Amino acid sequence: MKRVITFGTFDVFHLGHLRILQRAKEMGDYLIVGMSTDHLNFSKKGKYPVYSEEERMEIIKSIRYVDEVFYEESLERKGEYLKKYRADILVMGDDWKGKFDVYSSLCQVIYLPRTPSISTTQIIEKIQKPCQ
Ligand code: C2G
């Protein structure tokens, strides 16, 4: 049985998020998601997500491709999480290409192409300026 792990914030959940989870699950049998806490998101991006970590957790848990979700509290703890959850494969979108290669001693590291033309930032901008 192959255990796949992926990480992300998954704020304002959209098709790009759904598709990476679907493709990650297809790489193995059991999908674990490390979901960034509000605090980690603030430290990564200088802002809090639109949806709280409790809301994001509830959404991700309900996705049929996802078997388990935990809070990712720090980027530096990735190695620890990979061991704790006994990951065979780490899957990330290719916006992170190369960034997690250091973990290839612990598991296989795969970057999948992002779904084009969709992002949380774009959705937020569209809501703010619907006519443009
Ligand atoms: N994604 C995608 N296509 C999009 C948008 C996002 O495939 N159009 C993927 C990203 O590549 C990522 C996942 O969806 O693999 C989650 O994206 P984000 O929520 O933006 O994740 P991020 O905040 O970059 O957090 O430890 C790593 C980080 O926690 C990743």
mmCIF file with all atom_site columns, C-alpha atoms and ligand atoms in Angstrom:
data_model
loop_
_atom_site.group_PDB
_atom_site.id
_atom_site.type_symbol
_atom_site.label_atom_id
_atom_site.label_alt_id
_atom_site.label_comp_id
_atom_site.label_asym_id
_atom_site.label_entity_id
_atom_site.label_seq_id
_atom_site.pdbx_PDB_ins_code
_atom_site.Cartn_x
_atom_site.Cartn_y
_atom_site.Cartn_z
_atom_site.occupancy
_atom_site.B_iso_or_equiv
_atom_site.pdbx_formal_charge
_atom_site.auth_seq_id
_atom_site.auth_comp_id
_atom_site.auth_asym_id
_atom_site.auth_atom_id
_atom_site.pdbx_PDB_model_num
ATOM   1   C CA  . MET A 1 1   ? 0.000   0.000  0.000   1.00 0.00 ? 1   MET A CA  1
ATOM   2   C CA  . LYS A 1 2   ? 1.476   3.349  -1.096  1.00 0.00 ? 2   LYS A CA  1
ATOM   3   C CA  . ARG A 1 3   ? 1.026   6.338  1.199   1.00 0.00 ? 3   ARG A CA  1
ATOM   4   C CA  . VAL A 1 4   ? 0.986   9.737  -0.512  1.00 0.00 ? 4   VAL A CA  1
ATOM   5   C CA  . ILE A 1 5   ? 1.361   13.061 1.298   1.00 0.00 ? 5   ILE A CA  1
ATOM   6   C CA  . THR A 1 6   ? 0.770   16.606 0.102   1.00 0.00 ? 6   THR A CA  1
ATOM   7   C CA  . PHE A 1 7   ? 0.812   20.038 1.735   1.00 0.00 ? 7   PHE A CA  1
ATOM   8   C CA  . GLY A 1 8   ? -1.054  23.275 1.193   1.00 0.00 ? 8   GLY A CA  1
ATOM   9   C CA  . THR A 1 9   ? -3.291  26.015 2.543   1.00 0.00 ? 9   THR A CA  1
ATOM   10  C CA  . PHE A 1 10  ? -6.273  25.275 0.281   1.00 0.00 ? 10  PHE A CA  1
ATOM   11  C CA  . ASP A 1 11  ? -7.871  28.659 0.998   1.00 0.00 ? 11  ASP A CA  1
ATOM   12  C CA  . VAL A 1 12  ? -11.126 29.460 -0.866  1.00 0.00 ? 12  VAL A CA  1
ATOM   13  C CA  . PHE A 1 13  ? -11.157 25.875 -2.123  1.00 0.00 ? 13  PHE A CA  1
ATOM   14  C CA  . HIS A 1 14  ? -11.254 25.674 -5.940  1.00 0.00 ? 14  HIS A CA  1
ATOM   15  C CA  . LEU A 1 15  ? -10.834 23.260 -8.878  1.00 0.00 ? 15  LEU A CA  1
ATOM   16  C CA  . GLY A 1 16  ? -7.029  23.599 -8.878  1.00 0.00 ? 16  GLY A CA  1
ATOM   17  C CA  . HIS A 1 17  ? -7.038  22.306 -5.302  1.00 0.00 ? 17  HIS A CA  1
ATOM   18  C CA  . LEU A 1 18  ? -9.478  19.507 -6.092  1.00 0.00 ? 18  LEU A CA  1
ATOM   19  C CA  . ARG A 1 19  ? -7.437  18.352 -9.074  1.00 0.00 ? 19  ARG A CA  1
ATOM   20  C CA  . ILE A 1 20  ? -4.122  18.206 -7.243  1.00 0.00 ? 20  ILE A CA  1
ATOM   21  C CA  . LEU A 1 21  ? -5.760  16.124 -4.504  1.00 0.00 ? 21  LEU A CA  1
ATOM   22  C CA  . GLN A 1 22  ? -7.314  13.836 -7.118  1.00 0.00 ? 22  GLN A CA  1
ATOM   23  C CA  . ARG A 1 23  ? -4.002  13.401 -8.962  1.00 0.00 ? 23  ARG A CA  1
ATOM   24  C CA  . ALA A 1 24  ? -2.078  12.924 -5.699  1.00 0.00 ? 24  ALA A CA  1
ATOM   25  C CA  . LYS A 1 25  ? -4.470  10.141 -4.668  1.00 0.00 ? 25  LYS A CA  1
ATOM   26  C CA  . GLU A 1 26  ? -3.987  8.457  -8.058  1.00 0.00 ? 26  GLU A CA  1
ATOM   27  C CA  . MET A 1 27  ? -0.246  8.178  -7.296  1.00 0.00 ? 27  MET A CA  1
ATOM   28  C CA  . GLY A 1 28  ? -0.973  5.711  -4.473  1.00 0.00 ? 28  GLY A CA  1
ATOM   29  C CA  . ASP A 1 29  ? -3.618  4.215  -2.195  1.00 0.00 ? 29  ASP A CA  1
ATOM   30  C CA  . TYR A 1 30  ? -3.869  6.480  0.854   1.00 0.00 ? 30  TYR A CA  1
ATOM   31  C CA  . LEU A 1 31  ? -3.727  10.289 0.767   1.00 0.00 ? 31  LEU A CA  1
ATOM   32  C CA  . ILE A 1 32  ? -2.607  12.379 3.724   1.00 0.00 ? 32  ILE A CA  1
ATOM   33  C CA  . VAL A 1 33  ? -2.892  16.193 3.596   1.00 0.00 ? 33  VAL A CA  1
ATOM   34  C CA  . GLY A 1 34  ? -0.787  18.538 5.732   1.00 0.00 ? 34  GLY A CA  1
ATOM   35  C CA  . MET A 1 35  ? -2.880  21.695 5.834   1.00 0.00 ? 35  MET A CA  1
ATOM   36  C CA  . SER A 1 36  ? -1.180  24.971 6.756   1.00 0.00 ? 36  SER A CA  1
ATOM   37  C CA  . THR A 1 37  ? -2.445  26.560 9.958   1.00 0.00 ? 37  THR A CA  1
ATOM   38  C CA  . ASP A 1 38  ? -3.593  30.193 9.877   1.00 0.00 ? 38  ASP A CA  1
ATOM   39  C CA  . HIS A 1 39  ? -0.413  31.079 11.725  1.00 0.00 ? 39  HIS A CA  1
ATOM   40  C CA  . LEU A 1 40  ? 1.860   29.306 9.205   1.00 0.00 ? 40  LEU A CA  1
ATOM   41  C CA  . ASN A 1 41  ? 0.024   31.002 6.346   1.00 0.00 ? 41  ASN A CA  1
ATOM   42  C CA  . PHE A 1 42  ? 0.614   34.375 7.954   1.00 0.00 ? 42  PHE A CA  1
ATOM   43  C CA  . SER A 1 43  ? 4.304   33.636 8.269   1.00 0.00 ? 43  SER A CA  1
ATOM   44  C CA  . LYS A 1 44  ? 4.521   32.400 4.622   1.00 0.00 ? 44  LYS A CA  1
ATOM   45  C CA  . LYS A 1 45  ? 2.374   35.043 2.912   1.00 0.00 ? 45  LYS A CA  1
ATOM   46  C CA  . GLY A 1 46  ? 2.030   37.921 5.409   1.00 0.00 ? 46  GLY A CA  1
ATOM   47  C CA  . LYS A 1 47  ? -1.763  37.532 5.580   1.00 0.00 ? 47  LYS A CA  1
ATOM   48  C CA  . TYR A 1 48  ? -4.359  35.275 7.113   1.00 0.00 ? 48  TYR A CA  1
ATOM   49  C CA  . PRO A 1 49  ? -6.427  33.001 4.870   1.00 0.00 ? 49  PRO A CA  1
ATOM   50  C CA  . VAL A 1 50  ? -10.022 34.011 4.029   1.00 0.00 ? 50  VAL A CA  1
ATOM   51  C CA  . TYR A 1 51  ? -11.296 30.715 5.476   1.00 0.00 ? 51  TYR A CA  1
ATOM   52  C CA  . SER A 1 52  ? -10.157 29.791 8.982   1.00 0.00 ? 52  SER A CA  1
ATOM   53  C CA  . GLU A 1 53  ? -8.149  26.631 9.583   1.00 0.00 ? 53  GLU A CA  1
ATOM   54  C CA  . GLU A 1 54  ? -11.243 24.956 11.095  1.00 0.00 ? 54  GLU A CA  1
ATOM   55  C CA  . GLU A 1 55  ? -13.293 25.722 7.963   1.00 0.00 ? 55  GLU A CA  1
ATOM   56  C CA  . ARG A 1 56  ? -10.504 24.613 5.615   1.00 0.00 ? 56  ARG A CA  1
ATOM   57  C CA  . MET A 1 57  ? -10.031 21.423 7.643   1.00 0.00 ? 57  MET A CA  1
ATOM   58  C CA  . GLU A 1 58  ? -13.731 20.566 7.388   1.00 0.00 ? 58  GLU A CA  1
ATOM   59  C CA  . ILE A 1 59  ? -13.734 21.088 3.610   1.00 0.00 ? 59  ILE A CA  1
ATOM   60  C CA  . ILE A 1 60  ? -10.580 19.035 2.958   1.00 0.00 ? 60  ILE A CA  1
ATOM   61  C CA  . LYS A 1 61  ? -11.745 16.210 5.238   1.00 0.00 ? 61  LYS A CA  1
ATOM   62  C CA  . SER A 1 62  ? -14.901 15.906 3.174   1.00 0.00 ? 62  SER A CA  1
ATOM   63  C CA  . ILE A 1 63  ? -13.070 15.439 -0.145  1.00 0.00 ? 63  ILE A CA  1
ATOM   64  C CA  . ARG A 1 64  ? -13.419 11.834 -1.252  1.00 0.00 ? 64  ARG A CA  1
ATOM   65  C CA  . TYR A 1 65  ? -9.760  11.527 -2.332  1.00 0.00 ? 65  TYR A CA  1
ATOM   66  C CA  . VAL A 1 66  ? -8.492  12.522 1.133   1.00 0.00 ? 66  VAL A CA  1
ATOM   67  C CA  . ASP A 1 67  ? -8.016  9.840  3.778   1.00 0.00 ? 67  ASP A CA  1
ATOM   68  C CA  . GLU A 1 68  ? -6.399  11.902 6.550   1.00 0.00 ? 68  GLU A CA  1
ATOM   69  C CA  . VAL A 1 69  ? -5.685  15.584 7.301   1.00 0.00 ? 69  VAL A CA  1
ATOM   70  C CA  . PHE A 1 70  ? -3.430  17.187 9.890   1.00 0.00 ? 70  PHE A CA  1
ATOM   71  C CA  . TYR A 1 71  ? -2.341  20.745 10.649  1.00 0.00 ? 71  TYR A CA  1
ATOM   72  C CA  . GLU A 1 72  ? 1.027   21.716 9.124   1.00 0.00 ? 72  GLU A CA  1
ATOM   73  C CA  . GLU A 1 73  ? 2.426   24.084 11.734  1.00 0.00 ? 73  GLU A CA  1
ATOM   74  C CA  . SER A 1 74  ? 5.857   24.795 10.322  1.00 0.00 ? 74  SER A CA  1
ATOM   75  C CA  . LEU A 1 75  ? 7.620   24.380 6.967   1.00 0.00 ? 75  LEU A CA  1
ATOM   76  C CA  . GLU A 1 76  ? 10.738  23.274 8.830   1.00 0.00 ? 76  GLU A CA  1
ATOM   77  C CA  . ARG A 1 77  ? 8.951   20.239 10.250  1.00 0.00 ? 77  ARG A CA  1
ATOM   78  C CA  . LYS A 1 78  ? 8.340   18.662 6.830   1.00 0.00 ? 78  LYS A CA  1
ATOM   79  C CA  . GLY A 1 79  ? 10.905  15.859 7.396   1.00 0.00 ? 79  GLY A CA  1
ATOM   80  C CA  . GLU A 1 80  ? 9.307   15.058 10.741  1.00 0.00 ? 80  GLU A CA  1
ATOM   81  C CA  . TYR A 1 81  ? 5.831   14.893 9.157   1.00 0.00 ? 81  TYR A CA  1
ATOM   82  C CA  . LEU A 1 82  ? 7.056   12.657 6.320   1.00 0.00 ? 82  LEU A CA  1
ATOM   83  C CA  . LYS A 1 83  ? 8.402   10.181 8.886   1.00 0.00 ? 83  LYS A CA  1
ATOM   84  C CA  . LYS A 1 84  ? 5.447   10.414 11.279  1.00 0.00 ? 84  LYS A CA  1
ATOM   85  C CA  . TYR A 1 85  ? 2.922   9.733  8.506   1.00 0.00 ? 85  TYR A CA  1
ATOM   86  C CA  . ARG A 1 86  ? 5.214   7.142  6.834   1.00 0.00 ? 86  ARG A CA  1
ATOM   87  C CA  . ALA A 1 87  ? 4.944   8.823  3.432   1.00 0.00 ? 87  ALA A CA  1
ATOM   88  C CA  . ASP A 1 88  ? 6.159   6.897  0.379   1.00 0.00 ? 88  ASP A CA  1
ATOM   89  C CA  . ILE A 1 89  ? 5.532   9.792  -2.020  1.00 0.00 ? 89  ILE A CA  1
ATOM   90  C CA  . LEU A 1 90  ? 5.441   13.567 -1.521  1.00 0.00 ? 90  LEU A CA  1
ATOM   91  C CA  . VAL A 1 91  ? 3.336   15.296 -4.177  1.00 0.00 ? 91  VAL A CA  1
ATOM   92  C CA  . MET A 1 92  ? 3.332   19.081 -4.720  1.00 0.00 ? 92  MET A CA  1
ATOM   93  C CA  . GLY A 1 93  ? 2.282   21.443 -7.479  1.00 0.00 ? 93  GLY A CA  1
ATOM   94  C CA  . ASP A 1 94  ? 5.126   22.610 -9.705  1.00 0.00 ? 94  ASP A CA  1
ATOM   95  C CA  . ASP A 1 95  ? 5.091   26.109 -8.196  1.00 0.00 ? 95  ASP A CA  1
ATOM   96  C CA  . TRP A 1 96  ? 7.198   24.317 -5.541  1.00 0.00 ? 96  TRP A CA  1
ATOM   97  C CA  . LYS A 1 97  ? 9.467   22.596 -8.109  1.00 0.00 ? 97  LYS A CA  1
ATOM   98  C CA  . GLY A 1 98  ? 12.857  21.739 -6.615  1.00 0.00 ? 98  GLY A CA  1
ATOM   99  C CA  . LYS A 1 99  ? 11.961  23.147 -3.189  1.00 0.00 ? 99  LYS A CA  1
ATOM   100 C CA  . PHE A 1 100 ? 11.416  19.767 -1.541  1.00 0.00 ? 100 PHE A CA  1
ATOM   101 C CA  . ASP A 1 101 ? 14.110  17.743 -3.322  1.00 0.00 ? 101 ASP A CA  1
ATOM   102 C CA  . VAL A 1 102 ? 16.026  17.573 -0.022  1.00 0.00 ? 102 VAL A CA  1
ATOM   103 C CA  . TYR A 1 103 ? 13.411  15.086 1.185   1.00 0.00 ? 103 TYR A CA  1
ATOM   104 C CA  . SER A 1 104 ? 14.116  12.571 -1.580  1.00 0.00 ? 104 SER A CA  1
ATOM   105 C CA  . SER A 1 105 ? 16.186  10.568 0.915   1.00 0.00 ? 105 SER A CA  1
ATOM   106 C CA  . LEU A 1 106 ? 12.962  10.000 2.912   1.00 0.00 ? 106 LEU A CA  1
ATOM   107 C CA  . CYS A 1 107 ? 10.480  9.404  0.089   1.00 0.00 ? 107 CYS A CA  1
ATOM   108 C CA  . GLN A 1 108 ? 9.862   9.905  -3.618  1.00 0.00 ? 108 GLN A CA  1
ATOM   109 C CA  . VAL A 1 109 ? 9.258   13.595 -4.430  1.00 0.00 ? 109 VAL A CA  1
ATOM   110 C CA  . ILE A 1 110 ? 6.934   14.414 -7.352  1.00 0.00 ? 110 ILE A CA  1
ATOM   111 C CA  . TYR A 1 111 ? 5.833   17.807 -8.684  1.00 0.00 ? 111 TYR A CA  1
ATOM   112 C CA  . LEU A 1 112 ? 2.637   17.875 -10.734 1.00 0.00 ? 112 LEU A CA  1
ATOM   113 C CA  . PRO A 1 113 ? 1.698   20.686 -13.139 1.00 0.00 ? 113 PRO A CA  1
ATOM   114 C CA  . ARG A 1 114 ? -0.627  23.286 -11.606 1.00 0.00 ? 114 ARG A CA  1
ATOM   115 C CA  . THR A 1 115 ? -4.099  23.636 -13.056 1.00 0.00 ? 115 THR A CA  1
ATOM   116 C CA  . PRO A 1 116 ? -3.820  26.703 -15.319 1.00 0.00 ? 116 PRO A CA  1
ATOM   117 C CA  . SER A 1 117 ? -5.753  29.965 -14.930 1.00 0.00 ? 117 SER A CA  1
ATOM   118 C CA  . ILE A 1 118 ? -7.125  29.478 -11.425 1.00 0.00 ? 118 ILE A CA  1
ATOM   119 C CA  . SER A 1 119 ? -5.903  30.670 -8.053  1.00 0.00 ? 119 SER A CA  1
ATOM   120 C CA  . THR A 1 120 ? -7.242  31.903 -4.734  1.00 0.00 ? 120 THR A CA  1
ATOM   121 C CA  . THR A 1 121 ? -5.703  35.323 -5.430  1.00 0.00 ? 121 THR A CA  1
ATOM   122 C CA  . GLN A 1 122 ? -7.530  35.588 -8.787  1.00 0.00 ? 122 GLN A CA  1
ATOM   123 C CA  . ILE A 1 123 ? -10.840 34.596 -7.206  1.00 0.00 ? 123 ILE A CA  1
ATOM   124 C CA  . ILE A 1 124 ? -10.446 37.192 -4.449  1.00 0.00 ? 124 ILE A CA  1
ATOM   125 C CA  . GLU A 1 125 ? -9.608  39.888 -7.043  1.00 0.00 ? 125 GLU A CA  1
ATOM   126 C CA  . LYS A 1 126 ? -12.639 38.929 -9.135  1.00 0.00 ? 126 LYS A CA  1
ATOM   127 C CA  . ILE A 1 127 ? -14.921 39.230 -6.105  1.00 0.00 ? 127 ILE A CA  1
ATOM   128 C CA  . GLN A 1 128 ? -13.409 42.595 -5.204  1.00 0.00 ? 128 GLN A CA  1
ATOM   129 C CA  . LYS A 1 129 ? -13.632 43.981 -8.780  1.00 0.00 ? 129 LYS A CA  1
ATOM   130 C CA  . PRO A 1 130 ? -16.340 41.903 -10.481 1.00 0.00 ? 130 PRO A CA  1
ATOM   131 C CA  . CYS A 1 131 ? -16.554 44.062 -13.659 1.00 0.00 ? 131 CYS A CA  1
ATOM   132 C CA  . GLN A 1 132 ? -12.883 43.888 -14.712 1.00 0.00 ? 132 GLN A CA  1
HETATM 133 N N1  . C2G B 2 .   ? -2.501  24.132 -6.990  1.00 0.00 ? 1   C2G B N1  1
HETATM 134 C C1  . C2G B 2 .   ? -2.662  23.635 -8.286  1.00 0.00 ? 1   C2G B C1  1
HETATM 135 N N2  . C2G B 2 .   ? -3.273  24.402 -9.244  1.00 0.00 ? 1   C2G B N2  1
HETATM 136 C C2  . C2G B 2 .   ? -3.719  25.646 -8.950  1.00 0.00 ? 1   C2G B C2  1
HETATM 137 C C3  . C2G B 2 .   ? -3.573  26.164 -7.645  1.00 0.00 ? 1   C2G B C3  1
HETATM 138 C C4  . C2G B 2 .   ? -2.946  25.369 -6.673  1.00 0.00 ? 1   C2G B C4  1
HETATM 139 O O1  . C2G B 2 .   ? -2.261  22.496 -8.590  1.00 0.00 ? 1   C2G B O1  1
HETATM 140 N N3  . C2G B 2 .   ? -4.273  26.371 -9.934  1.00 0.00 ? 1   C2G B N3  1
HETATM 141 C C5  . C2G B 2 .   ? -1.820  23.307 -5.979  1.00 0.00 ? 1   C2G B C5  1
HETATM 142 C C6  . C2G B 2 .   ? -0.515  23.925 -5.483  1.00 0.00 ? 1   C2G B C6  1
HETATM 143 O O2  . C2G B 2 .   ? 0.527   23.702 -6.406  1.00 0.00 ? 1   C2G B O2  1
HETATM 144 C C7  . C2G B 2 .   ? -0.310  23.187 -4.167  1.00 0.00 ? 1   C2G B C7  1
HETATM 145 C C8  . C2G B 2 .   ? -1.768  22.939 -3.701  1.00 0.00 ? 1   C2G B C8  1
HETATM 146 O O3  . C2G B 2 .   ? -2.618  23.169 -4.819  1.00 0.00 ? 1   C2G B O3  1
HETATM 147 O O4  . C2G B 2 .   ? 0.347   21.943 -4.377  1.00 0.00 ? 1   C2G B O4  1
HETATM 148 C C9  . C2G B 2 .   ? -2.159  23.865 -2.573  1.00 0.00 ? 1   C2G B C9  1
HETATM 149 O O5  . C2G B 2 .   ? -1.940  25.188 -2.987  1.00 0.00 ? 1   C2G B O5  1
HETATM 150 P P1  . C2G B 2 .   ? -1.845  26.355 -1.902  1.00 0.00 ? 1   C2G B P1  1
HETATM 151 O O6  . C2G B 2 .   ? -3.005  26.298 -1.002  1.00 0.00 ? 1   C2G B O6  1
HETATM 152 O O7  . C2G B 2 .   ? -1.535  27.625 -2.613  1.00 0.00 ? 1   C2G B O7  1
HETATM 153 O O8  . C2G B 2 .   ? -0.595  25.869 -1.045  1.00 0.00 ? 1   C2G B O8  1
HETATM 154 P P2  . C2G B 2 .   ? 0.581   26.738 -0.448  1.00 0.00 ? 1   C2G B P2  1
HETATM 155 O O9  . C2G B 2 .   ? 0.019   27.870 0.333   1.00 0.00 ? 1   C2G B O9  1
HETATM 156 O O10 . C2G B 2 .   ? 1.554   26.998 -1.547  1.00 0.00 ? 1   C2G B O10 1
HETATM 157 O O11 . C2G B 2 .   ? 1.196   25.753 0.645   1.00 0.00 ? 1   C2G B O11 1
HETATM 158 O O12 . C2G B 2 .   ? 4.461   23.123 2.751   1.00 0.00 ? 1   C2G B O12 1
HETATM 159 C C10 . C2G B 2 .   ? 4.029   23.656 1.547   1.00 0.00 ? 1   C2G B C10 1
HETATM 160 C C11 . C2G B 2 .   ? 2.984   24.650 1.681   1.00 0.00 ? 1   C2G B C11 1
HETATM 161 O O13 . C2G B 2 .   ? 2.211   24.507 2.842   1.00 0.00 ? 1   C2G B O13 1
HETATM 162 C C12 . C2G B 2 .   ? 2.166   24.809 0.406   1.00 0.00 ? 1   C2G B C12 1
#
